[in-house]
XYZ file of C-alpha atoms in Angstrom:
602
model
C 8.543 1.687 22.867
C 11.906 2.045 21.819
C 13.029 5.885 21.522
C 13.690 6.416 17.842
C 14.419 10.089 18.347
C 11.134 11.742 17.161
C 8.078 13.558 19.488
C 5.599 10.448 19.975
C 1.972 10.989 18.480
C 0.278 9.024 21.077
C -1.400 9.821 24.164
C 0.533 10.060 27.363
C -0.808 6.832 29.398
C 0.459 4.860 26.346
C 3.556 6.526 26.492
C 3.859 5.559 30.624
C 2.525 2.611 29.651
C 5.439 1.943 27.174
C 2.954 0.468 25.017
C 1.752 1.564 21.054
C -0.920 3.500 20.564
C -3.592 3.350 18.277
C -3.621 6.967 18.091
C -7.758 6.951 17.862
C -9.449 10.246 17.183
C -10.464 11.471 19.425
C -9.975 9.100 21.922
C -7.449 6.137 22.148
C -9.620 3.134 22.090
C -6.620 1.319 24.061
C -7.183 4.145 26.780
C -11.432 3.841 26.571
C -10.769 -0.343 27.601
C -8.891 0.131 30.643
C -10.810 2.049 34.021
C -8.190 4.091 34.852
C -9.574 7.680 33.667
C -10.164 10.086 30.585
C -8.277 9.479 27.841
C -5.069 12.269 27.081
C -4.667 11.885 23.599
C -3.982 15.582 22.477
C -6.978 15.835 19.685
C -9.238 14.577 22.595
C -8.030 17.456 25.100
C -7.998 20.139 22.085
C -11.565 19.685 20.830
C -13.289 17.332 23.475
C -16.716 17.454 22.118
C -15.572 15.424 18.538
C -16.649 12.790 17.644
C -15.673 10.064 14.767
C -16.818 9.256 11.983
C -18.454 6.266 10.938
C -17.064 5.674 7.953
C -17.731 7.458 4.419
C -20.584 9.848 3.165
C -23.361 8.506 5.405
C -21.129 7.557 8.274
C -23.413 8.252 11.454
C -21.402 11.355 13.035
C -22.583 13.905 15.068
C -23.750 17.185 13.573
C -21.253 20.430 14.526
C -23.969 22.350 15.893
C -26.921 21.212 18.642
C -30.397 21.704 17.771
C -33.211 21.896 19.846
C -36.198 22.507 17.136
C -39.564 23.171 18.879
C -41.289 22.696 15.115
C -41.155 19.012 13.326
C -43.041 18.225 10.036
C -43.120 14.698 10.960
C -45.114 13.421 7.946
C -46.391 15.053 5.078
C -49.499 16.517 5.465
C -48.185 18.272 8.285
C -45.512 20.743 5.635
C -48.736 22.143 4.483
C -49.412 25.579 1.753
C -52.151 26.504 4.854
C -49.575 26.160 7.605
C -46.662 28.118 6.048
C -48.256 31.756 6.609
C -48.313 30.812 10.743
C -45.250 28.574 10.763
C -42.803 31.303 9.102
C -44.426 33.714 10.802
C -43.787 32.974 14.326
C -41.300 35.015 16.342
C -38.006 34.478 17.011
C -39.129 33.453 20.693
C -41.489 30.989 19.457
C -38.074 29.322 18.333
C -35.484 27.176 20.326
C -32.325 28.812 18.872
C -29.450 26.463 18.499
C -26.268 27.323 19.778
C -22.459 26.120 19.426
C -20.835 24.110 21.764
C -17.596 25.024 19.496
C -17.362 27.122 16.754
C -16.116 25.951 13.594
C -14.165 27.764 10.621
C -15.552 27.062 7.422
C -15.790 28.397 3.544
C -19.389 29.074 3.437
C -20.389 29.087 6.343
C -24.293 30.254 6.612
C -26.980 30.580 8.977
C -29.951 28.586 9.008
C -33.525 28.887 8.969
C -36.065 27.505 11.647
C -37.572 24.761 8.858
C -34.584 23.335 7.984
C -33.446 22.565 11.350
C -36.725 21.313 12.635
C -35.969 17.869 10.594
C -34.037 17.184 13.878
C -31.249 19.270 11.248
C -30.522 17.788 7.964
C -27.069 17.617 9.069
C -27.858 16.027 11.963
C -28.890 12.823 10.353
C -26.896 10.278 8.236
C -25.648 12.646 5.498
C -23.353 13.760 8.084
C -19.502 13.136 6.756
C -16.187 13.278 8.613
C -14.230 16.709 9.111
C -11.770 16.787 5.682
C -8.580 18.786 5.617
C -9.096 23.198 6.544
C -9.247 24.999 3.438
C -8.757 28.365 3.620
C -11.337 30.500 4.703
C -13.501 32.798 3.604
C -15.550 35.782 4.828
C -18.502 34.191 6.421
C -22.298 35.204 7.060
C -22.975 37.481 10.356
C -25.456 36.135 11.923
C -28.650 37.926 12.357
C -31.833 37.891 15.059
C -34.550 36.972 12.758
C -33.173 34.136 11.082
C -30.045 32.682 12.658
C -30.297 29.385 14.501
C -26.496 28.859 14.669
C -23.606 29.890 13.435
C -20.723 27.217 11.691
C -18.017 29.913 12.512
C -16.781 33.321 13.718
C -13.270 32.774 13.829
C -10.727 30.595 13.478
C -9.861 28.796 16.730
C -6.910 26.382 16.847
C -7.535 22.495 17.281
C -11.105 22.668 15.485
C -11.840 21.773 11.913
C -13.780 22.617 9.642
C -17.152 21.490 8.500
C -16.606 18.467 5.595
C -17.012 19.469 2.149
C -20.157 17.479 2.168
C -21.444 19.609 4.734
C -20.286 22.599 3.482
C -21.809 21.686 0.075
C -25.353 20.870 1.435
C -25.641 24.260 3.544
C -24.740 25.682 -0.346
C -27.302 24.040 -2.025
C -29.890 24.961 0.666
C -28.865 28.322 0.602
C -28.758 29.320 -3.029
C -31.830 26.917 -4.536
C -33.982 25.664 -1.878
C -36.446 28.369 -1.125
C -39.223 28.182 1.376
C -42.927 29.321 1.009
C -43.649 32.558 3.183
C -46.918 34.879 3.629
C -46.310 36.075 -0.243
C -44.791 33.405 -1.780
C -47.592 30.623 -1.250
C -44.441 28.395 -3.434
C -40.963 28.012 -3.227
C -38.712 25.845 -5.149
C -37.575 22.178 -4.152
C -39.170 22.656 -0.715
C -40.534 19.777 -1.082
C -36.566 18.217 -0.248
C -37.089 19.582 3.711
C -40.070 17.367 4.503
C -38.396 14.285 2.412
C -35.180 14.395 3.848
C -36.684 14.400 6.945
C -38.948 11.079 6.567
C -36.952 9.417 3.632
C -35.377 5.671 4.401
C -31.810 5.510 3.920
C -31.891 3.096 0.964
C -34.144 5.828 -0.852
C -32.147 7.272 -3.712
C -32.491 10.632 -2.623
C -29.717 10.447 0.116
C -27.641 10.287 -3.179
C -28.833 12.417 -5.599
C -29.091 15.375 -2.473
C -25.276 14.714 -2.019
C -24.944 14.490 -5.850
C -26.312 18.094 -6.949
C -25.006 19.805 -3.375
C -21.261 18.586 -3.934
C -21.784 19.676 -8.221
C -23.699 22.776 -6.916
C -20.600 23.911 -4.643
C -18.220 22.576 -7.283
C -19.293 24.599 -10.010
C -17.950 27.848 -8.191
C -14.935 29.106 -9.501
C -13.316 28.344 -5.810
C -14.155 24.835 -5.614
C -13.260 23.760 -9.064
C -11.041 21.022 -7.142
C -14.069 19.014 -5.829
C -15.173 18.358 -8.994
C -14.169 14.757 -9.097
C -15.789 13.966 -5.816
C -18.990 15.419 -7.935
C -18.238 13.164 -9.868
C -18.086 9.741 -8.039
C -21.222 11.058 -5.941
C -23.287 11.570 -9.646
C -22.324 8.009 -10.649
C -23.878 6.629 -7.041
C -26.623 8.427 -7.792
C -27.594 7.197 -10.783
C -27.196 3.775 -9.795
C -29.287 4.474 -6.887
C -32.072 5.810 -8.737
C -31.651 2.340 -10.981
C -32.096 0.618 -8.740
C -35.242 2.215 -6.934
C -37.157 2.273 -10.079
C -36.616 -1.381 -10.496
C -37.999 -2.124 -6.609
C -41.754 -1.773 -6.673
C -41.406 -1.145 -3.009
C -39.570 2.880 -4.157
C -40.610 3.440 -7.398
C -43.418 4.634 -6.507
C -42.140 7.019 -3.471
C -41.517 10.599 -3.458
C -38.168 10.327 -3.074
C -37.537 8.702 -6.157
C -39.468 11.597 -8.505
C -37.320 13.961 -6.587
C -34.246 12.516 -7.230
C -34.699 12.904 -11.130
C -35.550 16.699 -10.423
C -32.437 16.657 -8.485
C -30.431 14.935 -11.336
C -31.738 17.128 -13.865
C -30.729 19.933 -11.958
C -27.372 18.937 -12.175
C -27.198 18.983 -15.850
C -28.154 22.473 -15.931
C -24.762 23.289 -13.059
C -22.762 20.940 -15.358
C -23.812 19.660 -18.570
C -22.624 16.402 -18.893
C -22.169 17.248 -22.844
C -20.702 20.526 -25.095
C -23.461 20.338 -28.020
C -25.273 23.541 -28.245
C -28.094 21.660 -25.698
C -28.201 20.356 -22.625
C -28.348 16.336 -23.553
C -29.006 15.142 -20.057
C -31.909 17.072 -18.764
C -34.615 15.636 -20.519
C -33.962 12.315 -20.269
C -34.473 13.177 -16.467
C -37.126 15.404 -16.764
C -39.135 12.764 -18.999
C -37.771 9.738 -16.324
C -39.586 12.342 -13.381
C -43.025 12.653 -15.414
C -42.956 9.134 -16.070
C -42.634 7.866 -12.622
C -45.313 11.082 -11.761
C -47.874 9.857 -13.769
C -47.430 5.968 -12.897
C -48.301 7.083 -9.529
C -51.747 8.658 -9.986
C -53.617 11.480 -8.454
C -52.477 10.362 -5.341
C -49.441 12.341 -5.998
C -52.110 15.643 -4.910
C -53.568 14.330 -1.843
C -50.655 15.980 0.060
C -48.540 19.229 -0.104
C -45.253 17.527 -0.958
C -47.112 15.851 -4.057
C -48.549 18.824 -4.991
C -45.046 20.682 -4.954
C -43.442 17.615 -7.214
C -46.017 18.127 -9.452
C -46.009 21.420 -10.315
C -42.309 21.278 -10.304
C -42.464 18.564 -12.757
C -44.882 20.159 -14.948
C -43.018 23.525 -15.079
C -39.840 21.110 -16.074
C -41.947 19.105 -18.922
C -43.140 22.426 -20.054
C -40.224 23.975 -20.518
C -38.349 21.140 -22.104
C -41.328 20.912 -24.404
C -41.239 24.279 -25.823
C -37.507 24.582 -26.330
C -37.293 21.656 -27.823
C -40.672 20.996 -29.771
C -41.395 18.433 -28.222
C -45.069 17.136 -27.642
C -46.272 17.390 -23.960
C -46.054 14.195 -22.743
C -49.068 12.837 -21.653
C -51.151 15.438 -23.166
C -51.788 18.941 -21.977
C -55.306 17.969 -21.038
C -53.487 15.778 -18.338
C -51.434 18.518 -16.795
C -54.086 21.041 -16.494
C -56.489 19.196 -15.501
C -55.125 19.136 -11.881
C -54.882 21.811 -9.742
C -57.238 23.797 -11.619
C -57.758 26.840 -10.500
C -58.355 30.205 -11.189
C -54.849 31.410 -9.911
C -52.976 33.555 -12.287
C -50.000 31.081 -11.813
C -52.719 28.412 -13.170
C -53.821 30.435 -15.969
C -49.720 31.297 -16.940
C -49.324 27.614 -17.061
C -51.964 27.205 -19.341
C -50.545 29.118 -21.584
C -47.410 27.863 -21.535
C -48.361 24.351 -22.165
C -50.401 25.080 -25.408
C -47.730 26.932 -26.444
C -45.698 23.990 -25.855
C -47.967 21.909 -27.672
C -48.472 24.320 -30.397
C -45.187 24.723 -31.053
C -44.488 21.037 -31.840
C -47.372 20.706 -33.957
C -45.648 23.759 -35.920
C -42.612 22.340 -36.156
C -43.626 18.879 -37.488
C -45.471 20.548 -39.914
C -43.061 23.393 -41.252
C -41.197 20.258 -43.036
C -44.243 19.007 -45.501
C -44.570 20.110 -48.847
C -46.127 23.206 -49.527
C -48.494 22.111 -52.669
C -50.516 20.188 -50.526
C -53.849 21.915 -49.935
C -54.253 19.660 -46.774
C -50.912 20.971 -44.958
C -51.809 24.835 -45.724
C -55.345 24.405 -44.062
C -53.474 23.236 -40.883
C -50.412 25.596 -41.114
C -53.206 28.200 -41.381
C -55.026 26.912 -38.382
C -52.131 26.750 -36.711
C -51.058 30.658 -37.469
C -54.881 31.772 -36.209
C -54.609 29.517 -32.802
C -50.475 31.143 -32.207
C -52.320 35.129 -32.970
C -55.762 34.191 -30.344
C -52.493 32.966 -27.788
C -50.810 36.412 -28.133
C -53.829 38.991 -26.643
C -54.061 36.276 -23.847
C -50.820 36.242 -23.070
C -50.835 40.159 -22.698
C -53.719 39.992 -20.863
C -51.714 37.517 -18.701
C -49.200 40.711 -18.121
C -51.829 43.563 -17.425
C -53.706 41.400 -15.031
C -50.180 40.647 -12.700
C -49.562 44.122 -12.730
C -52.864 45.146 -11.810
C -53.438 42.470 -8.927
C -50.165 43.632 -7.543
C -48.306 41.025 -8.072
C -45.273 43.014 -9.897
C -44.215 46.437 -9.529
C -42.978 48.842 -12.251
C -40.678 51.411 -11.107
C -38.376 54.181 -13.393
C -34.960 54.456 -11.539
C -33.713 58.368 -10.799
C -30.902 59.183 -12.909
C -28.984 60.048 -9.896
C -29.656 56.916 -7.881
C -29.532 53.971 -10.079
C -25.866 52.809 -10.326
C -23.521 52.702 -13.752
C -23.643 49.457 -14.185
C -28.101 50.008 -14.361
C -29.150 49.820 -17.605
C -32.665 49.039 -17.705
C -34.845 52.442 -18.282
C -37.582 50.420 -16.418
C -37.421 48.261 -13.181
C -40.523 45.382 -12.383
C -39.886 43.697 -8.924
C -41.915 40.896 -8.045
C -44.126 40.358 -4.617
C -42.620 36.021 -4.495
C -40.955 33.764 -6.305
C -43.184 31.738 -8.290
C -44.813 35.326 -9.709
C -41.182 36.121 -10.023
C -40.594 32.736 -12.507
C -43.981 32.725 -14.274
C -43.450 36.067 -15.482
C -39.998 35.115 -17.485
C -41.491 32.031 -18.351
C -44.644 34.070 -20.279
C -42.154 36.469 -21.879
C -40.221 33.407 -23.191
C -43.558 31.913 -23.964
C -44.168 35.322 -25.895
C -41.543 35.223 -27.614
C -42.275 31.685 -28.702
C -46.049 32.832 -29.966
C -44.357 35.221 -31.792
C -41.924 32.618 -34.066
C -44.665 30.957 -34.543
C -47.234 33.519 -36.231
C -43.965 34.518 -38.216
C -42.947 30.831 -39.145
C -46.339 30.254 -39.917
C -47.079 33.606 -42.041
C -43.713 32.689 -44.021
C -44.361 29.538 -44.931
C -48.242 30.591 -46.047
C -46.281 33.314 -48.678
C -46.502 32.310 -52.190
C -43.704 32.327 -54.483
C -42.609 36.023 -56.028
C -43.360 37.288 -59.126
C -39.781 36.467 -60.814
C -41.135 32.934 -61.597
C -38.105 31.293 -59.388
C -38.017 29.021 -56.973
C -35.589 30.828 -54.440
C -37.637 34.324 -55.213
C -39.972 34.029 -52.023
C -41.872 36.888 -50.742
C -40.087 38.739 -47.458
C -41.966 37.573 -44.606
C -40.653 40.934 -43.029
C -43.054 43.161 -46.061
C -46.150 41.829 -44.104
C -48.730 43.464 -41.231
C -47.737 40.027 -39.240
C -44.360 40.861 -39.008
C -44.972 44.766 -38.655
C -46.828 43.834 -35.663
C -44.911 41.350 -34.217
C -41.623 43.379 -34.495
C -43.402 46.029 -31.945
C -44.623 43.403 -29.638
C -41.536 41.642 -29.765
C -39.163 45.061 -28.547
C -41.584 45.194 -25.587
C -40.993 41.889 -24.673
C -37.595 42.564 -24.785
C -37.358 45.206 -22.983
C -39.548 43.536 -20.045
C -37.054 41.040 -19.657
C -34.430 43.159 -19.046
C -36.419 45.655 -16.714
C -36.639 42.025 -14.139
C -32.848 41.247 -14.682
C -31.993 43.249 -11.866
C -34.152 41.700 -9.849
C -32.510 37.950 -10.324
C -29.245 39.510 -10.265
C -28.959 42.619 -8.802
C -26.593 45.337 -10.228
C -26.394 47.145 -7.075
C -27.816 49.574 -4.772
C -30.652 51.810 -6.845
C -31.954 48.526 -8.317
C -34.964 48.013 -5.571
C -35.864 44.923 -4.021
C -33.781 41.473 -5.582
C -34.330 38.084 -5.033
C -31.846 37.394 -2.061
C -33.560 40.462 -0.503
C -37.166 38.548 -0.831
C -36.988 35.223 -0.466
C -36.582 32.807 3.036
C -33.802 30.671 1.330
C -33.349 27.157 3.382
C -30.371 27.903 4.921
C -28.467 31.907 5.025
C -29.139 34.692 5.816
C -32.950 35.775 4.012
C -33.298 39.574 3.722
C -31.450 41.979 3.130
C -28.818 39.170 1.556
C -26.793 40.786 -0.985
C -25.256 37.736 -2.275
C -26.250 37.101 -5.880
C -28.008 33.260 -5.512
C -27.322 30.607 -8.022
C -31.340 30.292 -8.324
C -31.232 33.830 -10.089
C -29.018 32.141 -12.889
C -30.697 29.351 -13.117
C -34.115 30.850 -13.110
C -33.177 33.327 -15.854
C -31.231 31.084 -18.671
C -34.169 30.639 -20.979
C -35.274 33.967 -20.878
C -32.144 35.804 -20.889
C -30.772 33.917 -24.189
C -34.222 34.627 -26.110
C -33.952 38.403 -25.505
C -30.456 38.343 -26.272
C -30.591 36.508 -29.168
C -33.890 38.387 -30.561
C -34.136 39.672 -34.004
C -35.975 42.599 -32.220
C -33.145 43.381 -29.585
C -31.161 46.126 -30.191
C -26.924 45.840 -29.848
C -27.297 47.522 -26.253
C -29.926 45.255 -24.494
C -27.995 42.346 -26.350
C -24.653 42.756 -25.124
C -26.403 43.613 -21.582
C -28.046 40.346 -21.354
C -25.191 38.717 -22.991
C -22.914 40.208 -19.638
C -25.424 38.062 -17.192
C -25.768 34.482 -19.148
C -21.818 34.848 -18.202
C -22.063 36.387 -15.070
C -23.911 33.075 -14.401
C -21.964 31.037 -15.776
C -18.320 32.428 -14.259
C -19.523 33.406 -10.928
C -22.635 31.416 -10.147
C -21.883 28.486 -11.088
C -24.560 27.625 -14.270
C -22.448 25.988 -16.220
C -24.364 25.215 -18.945
C -25.175 29.075 -19.496
C -22.091 28.812 -21.844
C -23.908 26.109 -23.958
C -26.740 29.242 -24.389
C -23.288 31.489 -25.389
C -22.156 29.578 -27.824
C -25.893 29.770 -29.431
C -26.393 33.564 -29.693
C -22.647 33.897 -31.480
C -24.593 31.202 -34.311
C -28.348 31.972 -34.093
C -30.708 35.007 -33.971
C -34.706 34.197 -33.323
C -36.886 34.048 -35.465
C -35.395 34.584 -38.392
C -32.965 31.424 -38.012
C -36.083 29.191 -37.695
C -37.454 30.667 -41.001
C -34.387 30.555 -42.692
C -34.307 26.670 -41.625
C -38.249 26.606 -42.729
C -36.879 28.496 -46.024
C -34.636 25.833 -46.689
C -36.830 22.760 -46.293
C -38.828 24.449 -48.951
C -36.093 25.042 -51.472
C -34.384 21.135 -50.964
C -38.014 19.515 -52.019
C -38.380 22.178 -54.650
C -38.928 20.593 -58.096
């Protein structure tokens, strides 16, 4: 080679032969083809354990950590609720803890729990991309004896590279949104992803959907907004993969296709595609998941993964229907006739589904003329149905407390942190109970709204004789009752918020300290999880905008919505904040119904 005066970046062997080095990493290909010994490429010397990517996001590369799992989910039936207690209660000695051959610096490093690594590692699979350039380091999670199977980094070591941004994103998503079942909480959140990612074929849309939602969850944090373009590309690819899957008879009936729709719906919550006062893309993905689930039939309930997906879709379709005043797809009977039991969570789901359907019926009747006697009879029946649901909802809250599923405490003024606003605190036995509680609070708000809307609609015109002289619904006994109940529901939401956002020491147990996430520390983790903000969006929004909330309560809850958007990456919270600046509930709906009446009056 000609000496140009610049130091050569080629390996020593190629320089000695005076041939051009291809500078392959970690080994020069020309050296590999020769039989004269090891390549002396500087990269290979400094990091002999590194391997090259086969290219692209799904290239075949080695995992940054070695795993030797003693428990594997080889089929869907193995991941069952009946096995969760024994699997998660195993002692540390029963698992093969992985050792790092080369510590790696990362910005969002964490410790993986046994169930995630039992897939022969989620990251020791086609999901591992090639390492990117190093990013500025952030504090790393300390490794705990009870949960850590590996540690991505403890210190920066010269000559090593951080894991790829996609790898960091996948770990971050698992540490913030994937909750595993435990002996105290039978149901997790998105836990069906673990066995599905282990068994799904490479052509499955779930791989692209998981990549997209991981990148969006990572990019939604303030320190990683620069990777948002990468997340957008991944989202487009995931949409294309899902569209192809629903046209493929071999893929459209699979669990992975339904799970992909749910993950794309989650992306719309993390980073909505529209700035209008609604999350536009979320309902379409949820509706698609429900249609795929219905097409699969009762076979979906034959194993634990299917049952977990069914519960998730039912919760999302109920939330979509109740918040958008839509009829329940496929009817209430179809959703409630499956997984039927007297479980307290099933009872809450039944009330939620009934309220969703009742709200859709009421919303349709509010636009009809009041002079028709048939319409009056229908609205009267809707009022009676709502009044019947209210004591059922109240009884459910009592059962929750009496059964030990939730605990109410009063913080001491001496120990409560200054940021802690509520006069009482509510903590929960598990994630599923906490989510059902917040959903029940939201449902109860809507029950009160239905009672007051029907009451106001049935009121006759006042004695003034004018079409606009309408009796005020606030002077009715129904309003007096709803005002007392509504104020109590607002206090209940405020009391539960510290469990999700933990305002500091003295706030009691929190969602991060009591749940087992698929990646991270588990108990004692002081970080507020992104799942906390996502679970609280609608209940906190409804309580903050309620006519029955005090100014102090509304300000406290509004701050939590701002925190969810600015710090937890739940960008849809900005849409809810826009709504709070314009609407109050239920007076907004009642005034809208009145405008329909006045516009139709002669």
